[in-house]
Structures are given as C-alpha cells and as structure tokens.
C-alpha cells in the first residue's frame, strides 16, 4: 500500500470521514514532510513548501468575503514508529470570509515521534474561523506534541478552536495558544484531553481582550488516570470597556494521577469583567452513585461521566 | 401477596447522629408502600440504606430482597438484581444525553434498547421525545425536567423494586398527574414500590403507609388513617429536640393503644 492510502486508512481508523475524493471538499494530507494530497476549492488557496528535513510550511489564504461551504480537512501525521514533523502554519482569513477546518493529527504507530506545530492565524474584520483539531497518538505514549499558535483577531471577527485527544495515549503534550482580540471580536478556545499511564499534559490558553466589547472563553478539561499528570495555565486579560470573559479549568483525576490548575484573570478597565472557575477532584460521588443505581459498576459509571465532561 | 422486600429492625447512625432505628416494614410486588414523615426525619437516608450507598450501611437490622439478605451487596449489584432508586435530587450529568441516560439502565442489564421504548417512557412523563431525547442532562434542564427524566429512566428499566424519593418535590402541578401515571405503569408491571414523601397528598397512591418521626416508626397501616393522623399531629409539630419528641411520641403511642 502506498503512503497516501496508509495515511487515509489511519485517518479513517482514528474516526475521520472519507472526504478525500470529494471535489467539493478541500483537503491537505501531510505525512512527515511529504505532501501526499491536496485539493483547493474556490476562495481557498493552500500553499505548501518543504523547508528543511522534517519541516513544512503551510499557508492558507481565504479570499475576502469567501464563505467556504464544506469544512476543510487536514490530515497530519507520522506513520513509522519514529519520526519528526514540524509544521509552520500561516492562516489568513480575509474580510468577511468564513471557514471551518477539521485537522486530524495521527501517529498510530508512534514510539518516538515528535510533532511541532507553530501557527500564526490572522482574522480580518468580520471574518469567522472554526478550527477543530483531533489527535490520535496510538497506544504506546511515544509522542511528543508541541502546539503553539498566535491568533490576531480584527474587529468583529470570531475565532473558535477545540483541541481534543479522547482515545489512546496522550504522550507528552504541551499546548500554548495565545490570542489578541480587537473590538467586538469573540474568542472561544477549548481543550479536551484524556491522559493515562505516564502521560504529561500541559495546556496554556491565553487571551487579551484588547478591544471594546471583546468576548473570550478559555475552557480546558482534562481527565487523568494511572500516573498521568496535567497542568492548566489559562490566562485572560480584559483591557477595554465592556470586554467580558470566562476562564474554566476542570481536571478529574483517579488512581495516582496529579493535576494543577492556575487560572489567571487580569482586568485593566473598570467596565470589563472576567470570571473564572477551577476544579480538580475525583468524579462526583452523587453522579457516580446515581448511575450505579441504574446498574453500572463504578468503572462504567466513571467512564460515562468522564466522557460526558469531555464532550460538553 | 408475596413480599418482595422485608426490612427488619433497621438502624443507621451517621457520626454521632442517630438517623433512624428499629425500622421494620414490608413491600409487596405490585403495591405501593408509602413512607411519610416531615423533612429531616430520615426518609432519604432510609432510601440510601436500601439502595446500598456506601456511607449509609445500616448498623442494625437486615434488608431481605426476595428472601435474600442483601446487606453485603453494592449499589450496582442491587440494581442488577432489580432494585433501583429515583433520586430526590437527580444530579446534573454534563455531556450525557437523555437518550444515553435512559438507555443505560437497560444496557447494564444486557438488554437491547429501541427507539420506541425511549419515546414511550418520555411520553409517559409528559415530555416530547423529539424535544428532549438529544438534550443533555445539564443545567439547561430545570430541576423539574430532570425529575421527570429520572422517572422515565425508572420506567424503562422495569425494576422489580423501586424507591421513589419524593417524586412530587420540585415538579409543577401539571407534572403531578404524570407521577400517578408512572405509579400505575409500575404497578401494571408488578413492581414493588416504596414511595417516600412528606406530603399527605401523595398517600392517595399508597396501598399502605408508614409514618416516620425522627427516625422511628410512629404508626403503620391504612394510608387514609395515616394521612389524617399526620395532618393533625405531625405536619405542624413544633417539638424539635429529640428527647422531648421521644416523650411525645411514646405518649401518643400509648393513646393510640388505649383507643385501639
Ligand atoms: N451524610 C450524612 N451525614 C450526617 N448526617 C446526615 C447525613 N445524611 C443525612 N443526615 C442527617 O440525617 C437526618 C435525616 O436526613 P434525611 O434522610 O435527608 O431526611 P429526609 O429525607 O426525611 O428529609 C438529618 O438530620 C440529616 O441532617
Ligand atoms: Mg429527603
């Protein structure tokens, strides 16, 4: 089987839909530094350049006023047990443009894989960008992920992102997203991660609500078991009148897992407001017992609650 | 009729707090036994002891379910044997849909769940399936809606014994009729029902009643008689310290005997 087929198969096994032959759906398939497939649609331009070994630059340009109908599928991965993938991503969303991207990062056989993503995302006025990134790192824990993004949101734009890893091992994840919001723009940044064995997860989501009426939500949820550890460092700053936001850090732990949460809120304008919530603990006993009274054992009941939390 | 549950001299302490003691009564299949008593008299704790919650292990007495002492079984083991509880305050379950929650009770018994079953139990509690099946059981649902979903989740399980802990609390007047429907459905399936309440209105659904006062049984028997007695003596009872209450109770029990 060729690499393209193997990648698409791995992608499907990780839960992705088969869209790569649909001419209405734009896509990019990247295995280490090899472009295995790419397809554009009207209003969307994708440029991929190989830089040095293991390093690729991906530029995504959405033309002003273009509304991309179908979500764009991106599939990044490393197929062998060992490998390196560095992606420098630049995304420019034109004025009034709208796009949704579904990115799947899959390392199904990893024992020693490193994936580094450095993204710069610029949203012009009135634009809208929805970004869902799903990870599957295999069952061995041999993946190290560093994901960094800087987001600049012009007035009245909307940015939504969700980073999720809900199956298998997480390995080492270090995630650092930073957003700067102009007037009346909106930020929603979510992370949903499960860790087990010796996985190490660090999340930093940060936002600066610089413009009047900007809105921001930073919402991270982690479920940890065995000896996994998690840390959430979310920081939201509001500097203008009527800027409002909320920071949520939730971690549920069992076994010998450990967790830390440091929500930071800064308010630099008397008419701005930010709230925060942080909770670390085991699964709530009442919820657990309520499900057990329906016949689920403790483990099954915990699973229902954890899955629900990570979905919500 | 055969007793599905027999409670014998059950007693529970929590810390230094004596929650209930010497509680004995029986429940028959297809019948409603009501336990009525004012707030704080130990009703929910009794429900938890019967359901098998860890912190509510009784110190004295036994619980026989289908002639087997079930003291040793955990909550989920009891549930898989056919016992379940409709919680007084059903918890929020973020990210868990009504569909998923209703299905759990059958899946845990390795039974198939059909769309028709899901729809039919929601209709029984007066909820429109297409509006609710895919909603999550989180704080976007009111307490009353969660209580009705709780009852639907009981109906779908077809348990042999169910404890309904204050099914009427927190639901609106329209939904009160649904509680009657649910009780009748359960009776049709020959379920034994322990109905816990603090409101004499609910006694109209009962076949027999037990009056609980500060963790002790004050009176047992015909629901109508209990209702009259409860309204007269208990509802506005102002004795709130345990010792004088005990004295009042003994005095009343003596009077009951003299009359009887
Ligand atoms: N976990 C607990 N620890 C200590 N005291 C408790 C606990 N649960 C209930 N109680 C006490 O037991 C008594 C009975 O409570 P409960 O069973 O909830 O009464 P009811 O359901 O009749 O209102 C109350 O005084 C209550 O404060
Ligand atoms: Mg109660």
Coordinates of C-alpha atoms and ligand atoms in Angstrom, one line a residue:
Chain A
X1 CA 0.0 0.0 0.0
X2 CA 1.3 3.5 -0.7
X3 CA 1.8 6.1 2.0
X4 CA -1.3 8.1 0.9
X5 CA -3.6 5.1 1.3
X6 CA -2.0 4.2 4.6
X7 CA -2.4 7.7 5.9
X8 CA -6.1 7.9 4.8
X9 CA -6.7 4.5 6.4
X10 CA -5.1 5.6 9.6
X11 CA -7.2 8.7 9.4
X12 CA -10.4 6.7 9.0
X13 CA -9.5 4.4 11.8
X14 CA -9.0 7.4 14.0
X15 CA -12.6 8.3 13.2
X16 CA -12.2 10.6 10.2
X17 CA -14.7 10.7 7.4
X18 CA -13.8 9.7 3.9
X19 CA -13.8 13.1 2.0
X20 CA -10.6 12.9 0.1
X21 CA -12.3 12.0 -3.2
X22 CA -15.0 14.7 -2.9
X23 CA -14.2 17.6 -5.2
X24 CA -16.3 19.9 -3.2
X25 CA -14.2 19.4 -0.1
X26 CA -10.7 20.9 0.2
X27 CA -8.1 18.9 1.9
X28 CA -4.4 18.6 2.7
X29 CA -2.7 15.3 3.6
X30 CA 0.8 15.5 5.0
X31 CA 3.0 12.6 6.3
X32 CA 6.1 14.0 7.9
X33 CA 7.4 16.4 5.3
X34 CA 5.7 14.8 2.3
X35 CA 2.6 16.2 0.8
X36 CA 0.5 13.2 -0.1
X37 CA -2.5 15.1 -1.3
X38 CA -4.0 18.5 -1.5
X39 CA -7.1 20.0 -3.0
X40 CA -8.4 23.5 -3.1
X41 CA -11.8 24.9 -3.6
X42 CA -12.9 28.4 -4.8
X43 CA -12.0 31.1 -2.4
X44 CA -9.4 29.0 -0.7
X45 CA -5.7 28.8 -1.6
X46 CA -3.3 26.4 0.0
X47 CA 0.5 26.6 -0.5
X48 CA 2.8 24.0 0.9
X49 CA 6.5 24.4 0.9
X50 CA 9.1 21.9 2.2
X51 CA 11.7 23.8 4.2
X52 CA 14.3 21.6 5.7
X53 CA 14.1 17.9 6.5
X54 CA 11.0 17.3 8.5
X55 CA 9.8 20.9 8.3
X56 CA 6.9 22.1 6.1
X57 CA 5.3 25.5 5.7
X58 CA 1.6 25.5 5.1
X59 CA -0.1 28.7 4.0
X60 CA -3.8 29.0 3.9
X61 CA -5.4 32.0 2.4
X62 CA -9.2 32.6 2.4
X63 CA -10.2 35.4 0.0
X64 CA -12.3 38.3 1.3
X65 CA -16.0 37.5 1.5
X66 CA -15.4 33.9 0.6
X67 CA -17.6 31.6 2.6
X68 CA -16.2 28.1 2.3
X69 CA -19.2 25.8 2.4
X70 CA -17.7 22.5 3.5
X71 CA -15.2 22.1 6.3
X72 CA -11.6 21.8 5.0
X73 CA -10.0 18.5 6.1
X74 CA -6.4 18.5 7.1
X75 CA -4.6 15.3 8.0
X76 CA -1.2 15.5 9.5
X77 CA 0.8 12.5 10.7
X78 CA 3.8 10.3 11.1
X79 CA 3.3 6.7 10.1
X80 CA 6.5 5.0 11.2
X81 CA 7.4 4.4 14.8
X82 CA 9.9 7.1 14.7
X83 CA 9.9 10.5 13.0
X84 CA 9.7 14.2 13.1
X85 CA 7.1 16.6 11.8
X86 CA 7.4 20.3 12.1
X87 CA 4.6 22.4 10.6
X88 CA 4.8 26.2 10.2
X89 CA 1.3 27.2 9.5
X90 CA 0.1 30.6 8.4
X91 CA -3.6 31.2 8.1
X92 CA -5.1 34.4 6.7
X93 CA -8.8 34.8 6.7
X94 CA -10.0 37.7 4.5
X95 CA -12.6 40.3 5.5
X96 CA -16.0 38.8 5.9
X97 CA -14.7 35.3 5.0
X98 CA -15.8 32.2 6.8
X99 CA -14.1 28.8 7.1
X100 CA -14.1 25.7 9.2
X101 CA -11.1 23.4 9.4
X102 CA -11.1 19.9 10.8
X103 CA -7.5 18.8 11.4
X104 CA -6.6 15.3 12.4
X105 CA -3.1 14.6 13.8
X106 CA -2.4 10.9 13.8
X107 CA 0.6 9.0 14.9
X108 CA -0.8 5.5 15.1
X109 CA 2.4 3.6 15.4
X110 CA 4.5 6.1 17.4
X111 CA 7.2 5.0 19.8
X112 CA 9.4 8.1 19.3
X113 CA 7.6 10.7 17.3
X114 CA 7.8 14.5 17.6
X115 CA 5.2 16.8 16.2
X116 CA 5.7 20.5 16.4
X117 CA 3.1 23.0 15.1
X118 CA 3.7 26.7 15.1
X119 CA 0.7 28.6 13.8
X120 CA 0.0 32.2 13.0
X121 CA -3.6 33.0 12.4
X122 CA -4.9 36.3 11.3
X123 CA -8.6 37.1 11.1
X124 CA -9.6 40.2 9.2
X125 CA -12.6 42.2 10.1
X126 CA -16.0 40.3 10.2
X127 CA -14.3 37.0 9.5
X128 CA -15.0 33.7 11.1
X129 CA -12.6 30.8 11.7
X130 CA -13.6 27.5 13.3
X131 CA -10.8 25.1 14.0
X132 CA -11.2 21.5 15.4
X133 CA -8.1 19.6 15.9
X134 CA -8.3 15.9 16.9
X135 CA -5.3 13.9 17.9
X136 CA -4.7 10.2 18.0
X137 CA -1.3 9.2 19.3
X138 CA -1.5 5.4 19.4
X139 CA -1.3 3.2 22.4
X140 CA 2.4 3.5 23.4
X141 CA 2.7 7.0 24.6
X142 CA 5.7 7.7 22.4
X143 CA 4.5 11.0 21.0
X144 CA 5.7 14.5 22.0
X145 CA 3.5 17.3 20.7
X146 CA 4.2 21.0 20.9
X147 CA 1.4 23.1 19.6
X148 CA 1.8 26.8 19.6
X149 CA -0.5 29.4 18.0
X150 CA -0.8 33.1 17.9
X151 CA -4.1 34.5 16.9
X152 CA -4.8 38.0 15.9
X153 CA -8.5 38.8 15.6
X154 CA -9.6 42.0 13.9
X155 CA -12.8 43.9 14.9
X156 CA -16.0 41.9 14.8
X157 CA -14.3 38.6 14.0
X158 CA -14.9 35.2 15.5
X159 CA -12.4 32.5 16.4
X160 CA -13.4 29.1 17.8
X161 CA -10.9 26.3 18.4
X162 CA -11.1 22.9 20.1
X163 CA -8.2 20.6 20.7
X164 CA -9.1 17.1 21.6
X165 CA -7.5 13.8 22.4
X166 CA -10.0 11.3 23.7
X167 CA -8.6 7.9 22.8
X168 CA -5.4 6.0 23.4
X169 CA -2.3 7.6 25.0
X170 CA -1.5 11.3 25.0
X171 CA 2.2 11.0 25.5
X172 CA 3.7 14.4 26.2
X173 CA 1.5 17.3 25.1
X174 CA 2.4 20.9 25.5
X175 CA -0.1 23.3 24.1
X176 CA 0.2 27.0 24.1
X177 CA -2.3 29.2 22.3
X178 CA -2.4 33.0 22.6
X179 CA -5.0 35.3 21.1
X180 CA -5.3 39.0 20.8
X181 CA -8.8 40.4 20.3
X182 CA -9.9 43.7 18.8
X183 CA -13.2 45.4 19.4
X184 CA -16.3 43.2 19.4
X185 CA -14.5 40.1 18.4
X186 CA -15.1 36.7 20.0
X187 CA -12.7 34.0 21.2
X188 CA -13.7 30.5 22.2
X189 CA -10.8 28.2 23.0
X190 CA -11.4 24.7 24.2
X191 CA -9.2 21.8 25.1
X192 CA -10.4 18.3 25.9
X193 CA -7.7 15.7 26.7
X194 CA -7.5 12.3 28.4
X195 CA -4.3 11.1 29.9
X196 CA -3.3 7.7 31.3
X197 CA -0.1 5.8 32.2
X198 CA 2.7 8.3 32.4
X199 CA 1.2 10.9 30.1
X200 CA 2.2 14.5 30.7
X201 CA -0.2 17.3 29.6
X202 CA 0.4 21.0 29.8
X203 CA -2.2 23.4 28.5
X204 CA -1.8 27.2 28.3
X205 CA -4.6 29.1 26.7
X206 CA -4.3 32.9 26.8
X207 CA -6.3 35.7 25.5
X208 CA -6.1 39.5 25.6
X209 CA -9.5 41.2 25.2
X210 CA -7.9 44.4 23.9
X211 CA -10.9 46.0 22.1
X212 CA -14.2 47.3 23.4
X213 CA -16.9 44.7 23.8
X214 CA -14.5 41.8 23.0
X215 CA -15.6 38.4 24.4
X216 CA -13.4 35.5 25.4
X217 CA -13.9 32.0 26.8
X218 CA -11.0 29.7 27.7
X219 CA -12.2 26.3 28.6
X220 CA -9.9 23.4 29.4
X221 CA -11.0 20.0 30.6
X222 CA -8.6 17.1 31.3
X223 CA -9.3 13.6 32.7
X224 CA -6.3 11.8 34.1
X225 CA -5.7 8.3 35.4
X226 CA -2.9 6.0 36.4
X227 CA 0.2 8.1 36.9
X228 CA -0.6 10.8 34.3
X229 CA -0.1 14.4 35.2
X230 CA -1.9 17.5 33.9
X231 CA -1.4 21.2 34.2
X232 CA -3.7 24.0 33.0
X233 CA -2.4 27.5 32.9
X234 CA -5.1 29.7 31.4
X235 CA -4.9 33.4 31.4
X236 CA -7.4 36.0 30.3
X237 CA -6.9 39.8 30.3
X238 CA -9.5 42.4 29.6
X239 CA -8.4 45.9 28.8
X240 CA -11.4 47.7 27.4
X241 CA -14.9 48.8 28.3
X242 CA -17.5 46.0 28.1
X243 CA -14.9 43.4 27.5
X244 CA -16.1 40.1 29.1
X245 CA -14.8 36.7 29.6
X246 CA -14.7 33.5 31.5
X247 CA -11.9 31.0 32.3
X248 CA -12.7 27.4 33.1
X249 CA -10.2 24.8 34.2
X250 CA -11.5 21.4 35.1
X251 CA -9.5 18.3 35.9
X252 CA -10.8 15.0 37.1
X253 CA -8.3 12.5 38.5
X254 CA -8.2 9.0 39.7
X255 CA -5.5 6.4 40.7
X256 CA -2.2 8.2 41.2
X257 CA -2.8 11.0 38.7
X258 CA -1.9 14.5 39.7
X259 CA -3.2 17.8 38.5
X260 CA -2.6 21.5 38.8
X261 CA -4.6 24.4 37.6
X262 CA -3.6 28.1 37.5
X263 CA -6.3 30.3 36.1
X264 CA -5.1 33.9 35.9
X265 CA -7.5 36.8 35.2
X266 CA -6.4 40.4 34.7
X267 CA -8.8 43.2 34.4
X268 CA -7.4 46.6 33.4
X269 CA -10.6 48.5 32.8
X270 CA -13.4 49.3 35.3
X271 CA -16.1 48.3 32.8
X272 CA -14.6 45.0 31.9
X273 CA -15.4 41.7 33.7
X274 CA -13.9 38.3 33.8
X275 CA -14.9 35.3 35.9
X276 CA -13.2 32.0 36.5
X277 CA -13.7 28.6 37.8
X278 CA -11.2 25.9 38.6
X279 CA -12.0 22.4 39.9
X280 CA -9.8 19.5 40.5
X281 CA -11.0 16.3 42.0
X282 CA -12.3 12.8 41.5
X283 CA -15.6 12.1 39.8
X284 CA -18.5 13.4 41.9
X285 CA -19.9 10.7 44.2
X286 CA -23.6 11.6 43.7
X287 CA -23.3 11.3 40.0
X288 CA -21.4 8.1 40.3
X289 CA -23.9 6.5 42.6
X290 CA -26.9 7.8 40.6
X291 CA -25.5 5.9 37.6
X292 CA -24.7 2.9 39.7
X293 CA -28.3 2.7 40.8
X294 CA -29.0 2.1 37.1
X295 CA -26.8 -1.0 37.2
X296 CA -23.4 0.4 36.0
X297 CA -20.4 -0.7 38.0
X298 CA -18.1 2.0 39.3
X299 CA -15.8 1.9 36.4
X300 CA -18.5 2.1 33.8
X301 CA -20.2 4.9 35.7
X302 CA -16.9 6.8 35.8
X303 CA -16.5 6.4 32.1
X304 CA -19.9 7.8 31.3
X305 CA -19.2 10.8 33.5
X306 CA -15.7 11.5 32.1
X307 CA -16.8 11.1 28.5
X308 CA -19.7 13.4 29.2
X309 CA -17.5 16.0 30.7
X310 CA -15.1 15.9 27.8
X311 CA -17.9 16.2 25.3
X312 CA -19.5 19.1 27.0
Chain B
X1 CA -49.4 -11.1 48.1
X2 CA -45.7 -12.0 48.3
X3 CA -43.3 -9.6 50.0
X4 CA -40.5 -8.6 47.7
X5 CA -38.8 -6.6 50.4
X6 CA -38.7 -7.1 54.1
X7 CA -37.0 -4.5 56.4
X8 CA -36.3 -5.8 59.9
X9 CA -35.3 -3.5 62.8
X10 CA -33.1 -1.4 60.5
X11 CA -30.9 1.2 62.2
X12 CA -28.4 3.8 60.9
X13 CA -26.1 6.2 62.7
X14 CA -24.1 8.8 60.8
X15 CA -21.3 10.0 63.0
X16 CA -22.8 10.7 66.4
X17 CA -26.2 11.3 64.7
X18 CA -28.8 8.6 65.1
X19 CA -30.6 8.9 61.8
X20 CA -33.2 6.0 62.2
X21 CA -33.6 3.0 64.3
X22 CA -35.9 0.0 64.7
X23 CA -37.5 0.5 61.3
X24 CA -39.5 -2.6 60.1
X25 CA -41.9 -2.8 57.2
X26 CA -42.6 -4.9 54.1
X27 CA -43.3 -4.2 50.4
X28 CA -45.3 -6.5 48.1
X29 CA -44.9 -6.7 44.4
X30 CA -47.4 -4.5 42.5
X31 CA -48.2 -2.5 45.6
X32 CA -47.2 0.9 46.9
X33 CA -45.9 1.2 50.5
X34 CA -45.5 4.9 51.4
X35 CA -43.1 6.2 54.0
X36 CA -44.3 9.6 55.1
X37 CA -42.7 12.0 57.5
X38 CA -41.6 15.6 57.9
X39 CA -38.3 17.0 56.5
X40 CA -35.2 15.6 58.2
X41 CA -36.9 12.5 59.7
X42 CA -34.6 10.2 57.9
X43 CA -36.5 9.2 54.7
X44 CA -33.8 9.8 52.2
X45 CA -31.2 8.1 54.4
X46 CA -33.5 5.0 54.6
X47 CA -33.8 5.1 50.8
X48 CA -29.9 5.2 50.6
X49 CA -29.6 2.3 53.0
X50 CA -31.9 0.2 50.9
X51 CA -30.2 1.1 47.7
X52 CA -26.8 0.3 49.3
X53 CA -24.9 3.6 49.3
X54 CA -21.5 3.0 51.0
X55 CA -21.9 5.8 53.6
X56 CA -25.3 4.5 54.6
X57 CA -24.6 1.0 55.7
X58 CA -27.0 0.2 58.5
X59 CA -25.5 -0.7 61.8
X60 CA -28.5 -2.8 62.9
X61 CA -31.1 -5.0 61.3
X62 CA -31.4 -6.6 57.9
X63 CA -32.9 -6.0 54.4
X64 CA -34.3 -9.0 52.7
X65 CA -35.0 -8.8 49.0
X66 CA -36.7 -11.8 47.5
X67 CA -35.9 -13.7 50.7
X68 CA -32.1 -12.9 50.5
X69 CA -30.3 -10.7 52.9
X70 CA -28.8 -8.1 50.6
X71 CA -26.7 -6.2 53.2
X72 CA -23.5 -7.4 51.5
X73 CA -24.3 -6.1 48.0
X74 CA -23.1 -2.8 46.5
X75 CA -25.4 -0.3 44.8
X76 CA -24.8 -1.7 41.3
X77 CA -25.2 -5.3 42.4
X78 CA -28.5 -4.4 43.9
X79 CA -29.5 -2.5 40.7
X80 CA -28.7 -5.5 38.6
X81 CA -30.9 -7.7 40.9
X82 CA -33.8 -5.4 40.0
X83 CA -33.7 -2.6 42.7
X84 CA -33.5 1.0 41.7
X85 CA -34.0 4.5 43.1
X86 CA -35.5 7.6 41.7
X87 CA -33.3 10.2 43.4
X88 CA -34.9 13.1 45.3
X89 CA -32.5 15.5 43.6
X90 CA -31.2 13.8 40.4
X91 CA -27.7 15.1 39.7
X92 CA -26.7 17.0 36.5
X93 CA -24.8 14.9 34.1
X94 CA -22.9 17.2 31.8
X95 CA -22.5 15.9 28.3
X96 CA -24.8 12.9 28.9
X97 CA -27.9 13.0 26.7
X98 CA -31.3 12.0 27.8
X99 CA -31.2 9.2 25.2
X100 CA -27.9 7.9 26.6
X101 CA -29.1 8.1 30.3
X102 CA -32.4 6.3 29.6
X103 CA -30.6 3.6 27.7
X104 CA -28.0 2.9 30.4
X105 CA -30.5 1.2 32.7
X106 CA -31.2 -1.4 30.0
X107 CA -27.7 -1.8 28.7
X108 CA -26.4 -2.5 32.1
X109 CA -28.8 -5.5 32.2
X110 CA -27.5 -6.5 28.7
X111 CA -30.9 -5.7 27.2
X112 CA -31.5 -4.1 23.8
X113 CA -32.9 -0.6 23.7
X114 CA -35.3 0.5 21.0
X115 CA -36.2 4.0 19.8
X116 CA -39.9 3.1 20.6
X117 CA -39.0 2.4 24.2
X118 CA -37.1 5.6 24.6
X119 CA -40.0 7.6 23.1
X120 CA -42.7 5.8 25.0
X121 CA -41.2 6.4 28.5
X122 CA -40.7 10.1 27.8
X123 CA -44.3 10.4 26.7
X124 CA -45.4 8.7 30.0
X125 CA -43.8 11.5 31.9
X126 CA -45.3 14.1 29.6
X127 CA -42.2 15.0 27.7
X128 CA -41.9 15.3 24.0
X129 CA -39.3 12.8 22.7
X130 CA -38.1 15.0 19.8
X131 CA -37.6 17.9 22.1
X132 CA -35.7 16.1 24.8
X133 CA -34.0 12.9 23.6
X134 CA -30.9 14.6 22.4
X135 CA -30.6 17.2 25.1
X136 CA -28.0 16.9 27.8
X137 CA -28.9 16.4 31.4
X138 CA -27.1 19.5 32.5
X139 CA -28.1 22.8 33.9
X140 CA -30.0 23.7 30.7
X141 CA -32.8 21.4 32.1
X142 CA -34.8 22.6 35.1
X143 CA -34.9 20.5 38.3
X144 CA -38.5 19.5 37.5
X145 CA -37.4 18.3 34.0
X146 CA -34.6 16.3 35.5
X147 CA -37.1 14.7 37.9
X148 CA -39.4 13.6 35.1
X149 CA -36.4 12.2 33.2
X150 CA -35.5 10.3 36.4
X151 CA -39.0 8.7 36.4
X152 CA -38.7 7.9 32.7
X153 CA -35.4 6.2 33.4
X154 CA -37.1 4.1 36.1
X155 CA -40.0 3.1 33.8
X156 CA -37.6 1.9 31.0
X157 CA -35.7 -0.4 33.5
X158 CA -38.9 -2.3 34.5
X159 CA -37.4 -2.8 38.0
X160 CA -38.8 -5.4 40.5
X161 CA -38.5 -2.9 43.3
X162 CA -38.3 0.9 43.1
X163 CA -37.8 3.5 45.7
X164 CA -39.3 6.8 44.6
X165 CA -37.8 9.5 46.9
X166 CA -40.2 12.5 46.9
X167 CA -41.3 12.1 43.3
X168 CA -43.6 15.2 43.6
X169 CA -41.0 17.6 45.0
X170 CA -39.9 20.3 42.6
X171 CA -42.3 19.3 39.8
X172 CA -45.1 21.5 38.7
X173 CA -48.8 20.8 39.1
X174 CA -49.3 19.6 35.6
X175 CA -46.5 17.0 36.0
X176 CA -48.1 15.7 39.3
X177 CA -50.5 13.8 37.1
X178 CA -47.6 12.1 35.3
X179 CA -46.5 10.7 38.7
X180 CA -49.8 8.9 39.0
X181 CA -49.4 7.5 35.5
X182 CA -45.9 6.3 36.3
X183 CA -47.0 4.6 39.5
X184 CA -49.8 2.9 37.7
X185 CA -47.5 1.7 34.9
X186 CA -45.1 0.3 37.5
X187 CA -47.9 -1.4 39.3
X188 CA -49.1 -3.0 36.0
X189 CA -45.6 -4.5 35.6
X190 CA -45.9 -5.8 39.2
X191 CA -43.1 -3.6 40.5
X192 CA -43.0 -3.2 44.3
X193 CA -42.9 0.5 45.1
X194 CA -41.5 2.3 48.1
X195 CA -42.8 5.8 47.9
X196 CA -41.2 8.4 50.1
X197 CA -42.9 11.6 50.7
X198 CA -43.6 14.4 53.1
X199 CA -46.9 15.3 51.6
X200 CA -50.1 13.6 52.6
X201 CA -51.5 14.3 49.1
X202 CA -49.3 11.5 47.8
X203 CA -50.8 9.0 50.1
X204 CA -53.8 8.6 47.7
X205 CA -51.4 6.4 45.6
X206 CA -50.4 4.2 48.5
X207 CA -51.7 0.7 49.5
X208 CA -50.2 1.0 52.9
X209 CA -48.3 3.7 54.8
X210 CA -45.6 4.0 57.4
X211 CA -45.2 7.2 59.4
X212 CA -41.7 8.1 60.3
X213 CA -40.9 10.6 63.0
X214 CA -37.3 11.5 64.0
X215 CA -36.1 8.2 62.6
X216 CA -38.6 6.0 64.3
X217 CA -41.9 4.5 63.1
X218 CA -44.8 6.2 64.8
X219 CA -47.6 4.4 63.1
X220 CA -48.2 1.9 60.3
X221 CA -51.3 0.9 58.4
X222 CA -54.1 2.3 56.3
X223 CA -52.9 5.3 54.2
X224 CA -56.1 7.3 54.9
X225 CA -55.8 6.9 58.6
X226 CA -52.1 7.8 58.5
X227 CA -52.9 10.8 56.4
X228 CA -55.4 12.2 58.9
X229 CA -53.1 11.5 61.8
X230 CA -50.1 13.0 60.0
X231 CA -52.0 16.2 59.2
X232 CA -53.2 16.5 62.8
X233 CA -50.1 15.6 64.8
X234 CA -47.0 15.8 62.6
X235 CA -47.2 18.4 59.9
X236 CA -47.1 21.4 62.3
X237 CA -45.3 19.6 65.0
X238 CA -43.2 22.1 66.9
X239 CA -41.3 19.7 69.1
X240 CA -37.8 19.8 67.6
X241 CA -35.5 18.4 70.2
X242 CA -35.0 14.7 70.2
X243 CA -35.7 13.9 73.8
X244 CA -39.0 15.7 74.3
X245 CA -40.0 14.4 70.9
X246 CA -39.4 10.9 72.0
X247 CA -41.6 11.5 75.1
X248 CA -44.4 13.0 73.0
X249 CA -44.2 10.0 70.7
X250 CA -44.4 7.5 73.5
X251 CA -47.4 9.3 74.9
X252 CA -49.1 9.3 71.5
X253 CA -48.4 5.7 71.0
X254 CA -49.9 4.9 74.4
X255 CA -53.0 6.9 73.4
X256 CA -53.2 5.0 70.1
X257 CA -53.1 1.8 72.1
X258 CA -55.8 2.9 74.5
X259 CA -58.1 3.9 71.7
X260 CA -57.3 0.7 69.8
Ligands
LIG1 N1 -24.2 12.0 55.3 C1 -24.8 12.5 56.4 N2 -24.0 12.8 57.5 C2 -24.6 13.3 58.6 N3 -25.9 13.5 58.8 C3 -26.7 13.2 57.8 C4 -26.2 12.7 56.5 N4 -27.3 12.5 55.7 C5 -28.4 12.8 56.4 N5 -28.0 13.2 57.6 C6 -29.0 13.7 58.7 O1 -29.9 12.7 58.9 C7 -31.2 13.3 59.1 C8 -32.2 12.7 58.1 O2 -31.9 13.3 56.8 P1 -32.7 12.8 55.5 O3 -32.6 11.3 55.5 O4 -32.2 13.5 54.3 O5 -34.1 13.2 55.9 P2 -35.4 13.4 54.9 O6 -35.2 12.8 53.6 O7 -36.5 12.8 55.7 O8 -35.7 14.9 54.8 C9 -31.0 14.8 59.0 O9 -30.8 15.3 60.3 C10 -29.7 14.9 58.2 O10 -29.1 16.1 58.6
LIG2 MG1 -35.3 13.5 51.7

